[in-house]
Short mmCIF file of C-alpha atoms in Angstrom, two decimals:
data_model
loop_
_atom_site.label_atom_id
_atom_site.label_comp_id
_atom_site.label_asym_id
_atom_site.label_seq_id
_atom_site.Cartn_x
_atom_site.Cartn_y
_atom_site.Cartn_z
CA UNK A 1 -12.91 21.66 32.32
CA UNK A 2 -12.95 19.51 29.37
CA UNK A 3 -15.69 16.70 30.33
CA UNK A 4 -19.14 16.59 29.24
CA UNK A 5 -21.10 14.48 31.84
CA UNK A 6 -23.89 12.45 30.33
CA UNK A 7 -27.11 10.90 32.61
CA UNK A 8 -28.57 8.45 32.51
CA UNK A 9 -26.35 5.62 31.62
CA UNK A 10 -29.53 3.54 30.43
CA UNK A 11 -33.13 4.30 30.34
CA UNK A 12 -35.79 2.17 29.19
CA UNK A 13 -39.00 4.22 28.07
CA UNK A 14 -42.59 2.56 27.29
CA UNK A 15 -43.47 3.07 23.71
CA UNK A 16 -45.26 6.54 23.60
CA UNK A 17 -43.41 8.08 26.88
CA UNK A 18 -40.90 11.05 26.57
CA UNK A 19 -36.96 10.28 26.85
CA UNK A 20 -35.07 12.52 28.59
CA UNK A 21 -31.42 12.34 28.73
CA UNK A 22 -29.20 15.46 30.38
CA UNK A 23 -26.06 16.83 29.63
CA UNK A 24 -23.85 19.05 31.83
CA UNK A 25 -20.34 21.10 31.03
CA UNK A 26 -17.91 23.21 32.79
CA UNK A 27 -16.34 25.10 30.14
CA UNK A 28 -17.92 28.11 29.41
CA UNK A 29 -16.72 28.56 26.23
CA UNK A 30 -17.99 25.77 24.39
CA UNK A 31 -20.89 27.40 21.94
CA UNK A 32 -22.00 24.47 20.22
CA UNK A 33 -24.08 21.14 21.40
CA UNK A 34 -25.11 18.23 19.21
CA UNK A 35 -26.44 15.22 20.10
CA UNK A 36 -25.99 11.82 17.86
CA UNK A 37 -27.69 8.88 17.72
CA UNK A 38 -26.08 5.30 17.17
CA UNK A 39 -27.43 2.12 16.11
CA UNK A 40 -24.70 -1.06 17.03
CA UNK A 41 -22.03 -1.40 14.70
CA UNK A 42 -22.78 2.12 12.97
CA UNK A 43 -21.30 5.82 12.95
CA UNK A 44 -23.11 8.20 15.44
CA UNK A 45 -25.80 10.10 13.36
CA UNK A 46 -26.13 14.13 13.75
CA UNK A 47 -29.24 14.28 15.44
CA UNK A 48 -30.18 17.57 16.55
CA UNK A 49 -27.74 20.81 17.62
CA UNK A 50 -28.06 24.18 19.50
CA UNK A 51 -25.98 27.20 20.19
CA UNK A 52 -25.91 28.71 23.51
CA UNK A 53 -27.74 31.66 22.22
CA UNK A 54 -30.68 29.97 21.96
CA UNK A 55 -32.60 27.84 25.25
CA UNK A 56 -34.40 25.74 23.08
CA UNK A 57 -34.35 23.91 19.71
CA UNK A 58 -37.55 21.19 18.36
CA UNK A 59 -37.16 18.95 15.03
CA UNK A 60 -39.88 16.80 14.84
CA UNK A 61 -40.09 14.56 17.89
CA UNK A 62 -36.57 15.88 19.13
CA UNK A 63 -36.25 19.00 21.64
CA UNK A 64 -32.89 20.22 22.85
CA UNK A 65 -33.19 22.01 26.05
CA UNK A 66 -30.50 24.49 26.67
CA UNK A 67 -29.60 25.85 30.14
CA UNK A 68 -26.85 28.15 30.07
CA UNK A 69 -26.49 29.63 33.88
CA UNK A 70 -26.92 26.05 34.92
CA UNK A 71 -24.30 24.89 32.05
CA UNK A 72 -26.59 21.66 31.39
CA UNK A 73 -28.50 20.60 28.54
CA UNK A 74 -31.46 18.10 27.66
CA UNK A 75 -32.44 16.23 25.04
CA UNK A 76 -36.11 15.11 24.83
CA UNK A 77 -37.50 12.52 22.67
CA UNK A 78 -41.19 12.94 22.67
CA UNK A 79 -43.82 9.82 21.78
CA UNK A 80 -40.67 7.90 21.96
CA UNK A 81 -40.83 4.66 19.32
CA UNK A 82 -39.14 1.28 19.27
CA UNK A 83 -37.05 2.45 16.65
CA UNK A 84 -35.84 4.69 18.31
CA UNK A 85 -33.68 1.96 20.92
CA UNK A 86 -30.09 3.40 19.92
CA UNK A 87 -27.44 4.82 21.98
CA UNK A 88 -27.48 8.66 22.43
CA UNK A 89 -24.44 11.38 23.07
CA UNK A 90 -24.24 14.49 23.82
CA UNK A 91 -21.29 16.38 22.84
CA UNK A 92 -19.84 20.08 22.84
CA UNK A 93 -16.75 21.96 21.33
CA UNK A 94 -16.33 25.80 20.80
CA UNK A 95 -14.48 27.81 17.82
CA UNK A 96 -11.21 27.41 17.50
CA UNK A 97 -8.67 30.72 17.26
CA UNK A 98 -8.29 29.97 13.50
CA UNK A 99 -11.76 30.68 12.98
CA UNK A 100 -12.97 26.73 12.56
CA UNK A 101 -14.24 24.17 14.95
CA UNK A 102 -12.07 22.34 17.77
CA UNK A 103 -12.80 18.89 18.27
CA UNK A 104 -15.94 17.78 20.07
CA UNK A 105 -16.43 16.55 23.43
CA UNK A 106 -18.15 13.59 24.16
CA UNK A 107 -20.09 12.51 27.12
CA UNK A 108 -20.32 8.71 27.68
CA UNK A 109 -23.44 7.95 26.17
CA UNK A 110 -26.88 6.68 27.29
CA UNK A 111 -28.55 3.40 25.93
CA UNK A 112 -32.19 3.68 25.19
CA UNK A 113 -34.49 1.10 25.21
CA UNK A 114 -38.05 1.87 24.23
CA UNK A 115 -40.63 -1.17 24.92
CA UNK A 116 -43.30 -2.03 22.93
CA UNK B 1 -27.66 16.46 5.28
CA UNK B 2 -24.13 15.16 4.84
CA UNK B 3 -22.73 11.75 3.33
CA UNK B 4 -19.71 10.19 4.77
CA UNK B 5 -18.50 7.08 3.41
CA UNK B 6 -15.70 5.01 4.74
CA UNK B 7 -14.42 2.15 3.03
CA UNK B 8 -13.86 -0.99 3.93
CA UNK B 9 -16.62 -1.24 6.28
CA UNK B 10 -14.58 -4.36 7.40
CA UNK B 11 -11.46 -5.77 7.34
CA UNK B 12 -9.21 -9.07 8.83
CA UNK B 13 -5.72 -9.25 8.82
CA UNK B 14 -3.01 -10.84 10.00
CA UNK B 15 -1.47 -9.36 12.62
CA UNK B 16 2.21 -7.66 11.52
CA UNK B 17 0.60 -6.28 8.72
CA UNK B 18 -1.09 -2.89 7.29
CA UNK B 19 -3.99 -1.55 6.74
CA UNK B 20 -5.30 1.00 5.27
CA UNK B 21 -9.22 2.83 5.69
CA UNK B 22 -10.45 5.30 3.30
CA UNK B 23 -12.58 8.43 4.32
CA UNK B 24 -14.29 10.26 1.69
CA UNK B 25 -17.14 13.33 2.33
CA UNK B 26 -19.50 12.38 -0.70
CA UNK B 27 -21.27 15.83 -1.31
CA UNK B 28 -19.13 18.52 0.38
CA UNK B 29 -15.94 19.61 0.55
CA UNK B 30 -14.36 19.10 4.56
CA UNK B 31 -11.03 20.96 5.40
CA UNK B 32 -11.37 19.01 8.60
CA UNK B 33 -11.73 15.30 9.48
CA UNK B 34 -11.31 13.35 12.45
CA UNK B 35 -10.46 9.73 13.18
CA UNK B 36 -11.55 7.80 16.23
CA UNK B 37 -11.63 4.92 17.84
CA UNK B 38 -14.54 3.37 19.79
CA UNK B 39 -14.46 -0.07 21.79
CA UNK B 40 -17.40 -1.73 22.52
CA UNK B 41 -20.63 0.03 25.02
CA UNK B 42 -17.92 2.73 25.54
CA UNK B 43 -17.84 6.44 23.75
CA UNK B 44 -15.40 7.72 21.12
CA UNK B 45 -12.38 8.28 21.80
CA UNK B 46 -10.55 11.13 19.22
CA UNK B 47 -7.11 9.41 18.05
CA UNK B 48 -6.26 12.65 15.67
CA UNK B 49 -7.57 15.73 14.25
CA UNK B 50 -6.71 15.73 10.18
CA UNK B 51 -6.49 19.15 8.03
CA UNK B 52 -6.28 19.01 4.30
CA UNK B 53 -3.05 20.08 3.26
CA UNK B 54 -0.85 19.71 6.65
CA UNK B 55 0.03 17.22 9.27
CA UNK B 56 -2.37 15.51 11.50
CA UNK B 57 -2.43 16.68 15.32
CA UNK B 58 -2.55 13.65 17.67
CA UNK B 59 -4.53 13.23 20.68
CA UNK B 60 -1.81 11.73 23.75
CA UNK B 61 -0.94 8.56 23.68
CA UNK B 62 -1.82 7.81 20.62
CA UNK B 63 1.43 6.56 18.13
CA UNK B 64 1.58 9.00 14.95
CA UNK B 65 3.82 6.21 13.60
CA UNK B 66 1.48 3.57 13.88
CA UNK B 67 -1.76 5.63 13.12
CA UNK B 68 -0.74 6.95 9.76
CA UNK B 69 -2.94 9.62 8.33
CA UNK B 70 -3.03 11.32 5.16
CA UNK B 71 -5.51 13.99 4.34
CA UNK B 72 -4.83 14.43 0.48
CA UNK B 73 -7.85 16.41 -0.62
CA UNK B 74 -10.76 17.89 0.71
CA UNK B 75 -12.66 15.35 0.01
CA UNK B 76 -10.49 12.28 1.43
CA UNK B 77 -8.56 11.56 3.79
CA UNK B 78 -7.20 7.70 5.28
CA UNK B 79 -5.71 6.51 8.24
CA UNK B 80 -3.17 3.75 7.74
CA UNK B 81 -2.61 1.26 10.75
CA UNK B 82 0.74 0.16 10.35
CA UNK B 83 2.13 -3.19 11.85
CA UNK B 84 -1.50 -4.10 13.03
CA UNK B 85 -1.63 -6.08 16.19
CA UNK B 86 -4.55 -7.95 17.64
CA UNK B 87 -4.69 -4.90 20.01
CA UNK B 88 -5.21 -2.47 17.42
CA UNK B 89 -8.70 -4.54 16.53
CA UNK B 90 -11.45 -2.03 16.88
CA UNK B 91 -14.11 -0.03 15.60
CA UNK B 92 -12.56 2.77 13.79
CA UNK B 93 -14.83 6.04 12.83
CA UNK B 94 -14.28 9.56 10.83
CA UNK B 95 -16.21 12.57 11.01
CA UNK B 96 -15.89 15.43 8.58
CA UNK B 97 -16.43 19.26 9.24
CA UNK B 98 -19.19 20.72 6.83
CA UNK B 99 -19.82 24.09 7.78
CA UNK B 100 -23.69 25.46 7.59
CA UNK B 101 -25.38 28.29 8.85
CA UNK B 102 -28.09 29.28 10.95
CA UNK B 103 -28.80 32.98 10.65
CA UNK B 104 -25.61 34.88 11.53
CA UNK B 105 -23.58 32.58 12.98
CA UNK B 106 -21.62 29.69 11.21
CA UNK B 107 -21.99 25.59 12.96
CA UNK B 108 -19.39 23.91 11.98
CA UNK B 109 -21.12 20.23 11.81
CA UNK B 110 -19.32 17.11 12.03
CA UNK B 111 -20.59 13.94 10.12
CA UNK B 112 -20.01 9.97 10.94
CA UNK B 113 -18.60 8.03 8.54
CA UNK B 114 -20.22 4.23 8.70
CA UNK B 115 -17.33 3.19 10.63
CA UNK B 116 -14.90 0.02 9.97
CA UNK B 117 -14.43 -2.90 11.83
CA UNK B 118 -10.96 -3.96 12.22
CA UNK B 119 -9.93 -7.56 13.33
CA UNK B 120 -6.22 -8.58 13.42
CA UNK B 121 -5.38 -11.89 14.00
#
């Protein structure tokens, strides 16, 4: 009920090409979904975040998808860059009884690669 | 955005001994902050949850007596690792909670410190 299940492990894009990395939950009543980016041996970076009231979220070159009957959601990284070779997670976590935020979620991650 | 700073961004001690890692939200105030560990090509894993003002919750299996956190203000809060072994040598991260908004509803956004790199040896 808790996991957050993160595909695919790796991908390796051609400089230009869209990323795609997906995201599915089981527990319905997690309402928010980040995604961070990492570089090695740095904190995770808020990238990009949606709410389940709305299927789809762009900033810049990065789209969240949101899928809520299917409980799965996307992140796409359009004309994808060599800069932008980091490692990716999705996460989720819902409000808390007390009105705040419970802790978030993680799924395992996904390494991109983007090729020159 | 958000600034989190964590200080030191390294650190090498012996092993027996303590040591302790700062977390500070630079330019907003965070009544929440969590620590985590993360070993290497794996995710995070969430050693403790940290409210200003009260006592830290504790994820399982993780030793509230070794993993020492204070959260004195809400602007810092540190996590002490007491008689460090070389075990305890990892990458250590916190977040803080700044809360935003986006229309109505309230997102209560969590921020990555820089992490620190602890070697015991």
């Amino acid at each position: 009920q808790q996991q957050v299940k993160q595909s695919p492990q790796s991908l390796i894009v051609q400089k230009g090409g869209i990323s795609i990395i997906n995201c599915a939950y089981e527990n319905t009543a997690f309402d928010y979904f980040p995604w961070y980016q990492q570089f090695p041996g740095k904190g995770p970076a808020l990238l990009i975040a949606i709410r389940p009231d709305v299927s789809e979220k762009k900033e810049g070159r990065f789209t969240i998808s949101f899928n809520k009957s299917a409980k799965q959601f996307s992140l796409h990284i359009m004309d994808s860059q060599p800069g932008d070779s980091a490692t990716y997670f999705c996460a989720a976590s819902r409000r808390s009884i007390q009105g705040g935020s419970e802790k978030l979620v993680f799924g395992k991650g996904t390494k991109l690669t983007v090729n020159p | 955005g958000a600034v989190v700073s964590q200080h030191p961004s390294w650190v090498i001690c012996k092993s027996g001994t303590s040591v302790k890692i700062e977390c500070r939200s630079l330019d907003f105030q965070a009544t929440t902050m969590f620590w985590y560990r993360q070993f290497p090509k794996q995710s995070l894993m969430l050693m403790a949850t940290s409210n200003e003002g009260s006592k830290a919750t504790y994820e399982q299996g993780v030793e509230k007596d070794k993993f020492l956190i204070n959260h004195a203000s809400l602007t810092l809060s540190t996590l002490t690792v007491t008689s460090a072994h070389p075990e305890d040598s990892s990458f250590y991260i916190c977040s803080a909670t700044k809360i935003a908004t986006s229309g109505s509803s309230l997102l209560f956004e969590q921020y990555f410190g820089p992490g620190t790199r602890l070697t015991v040896t």
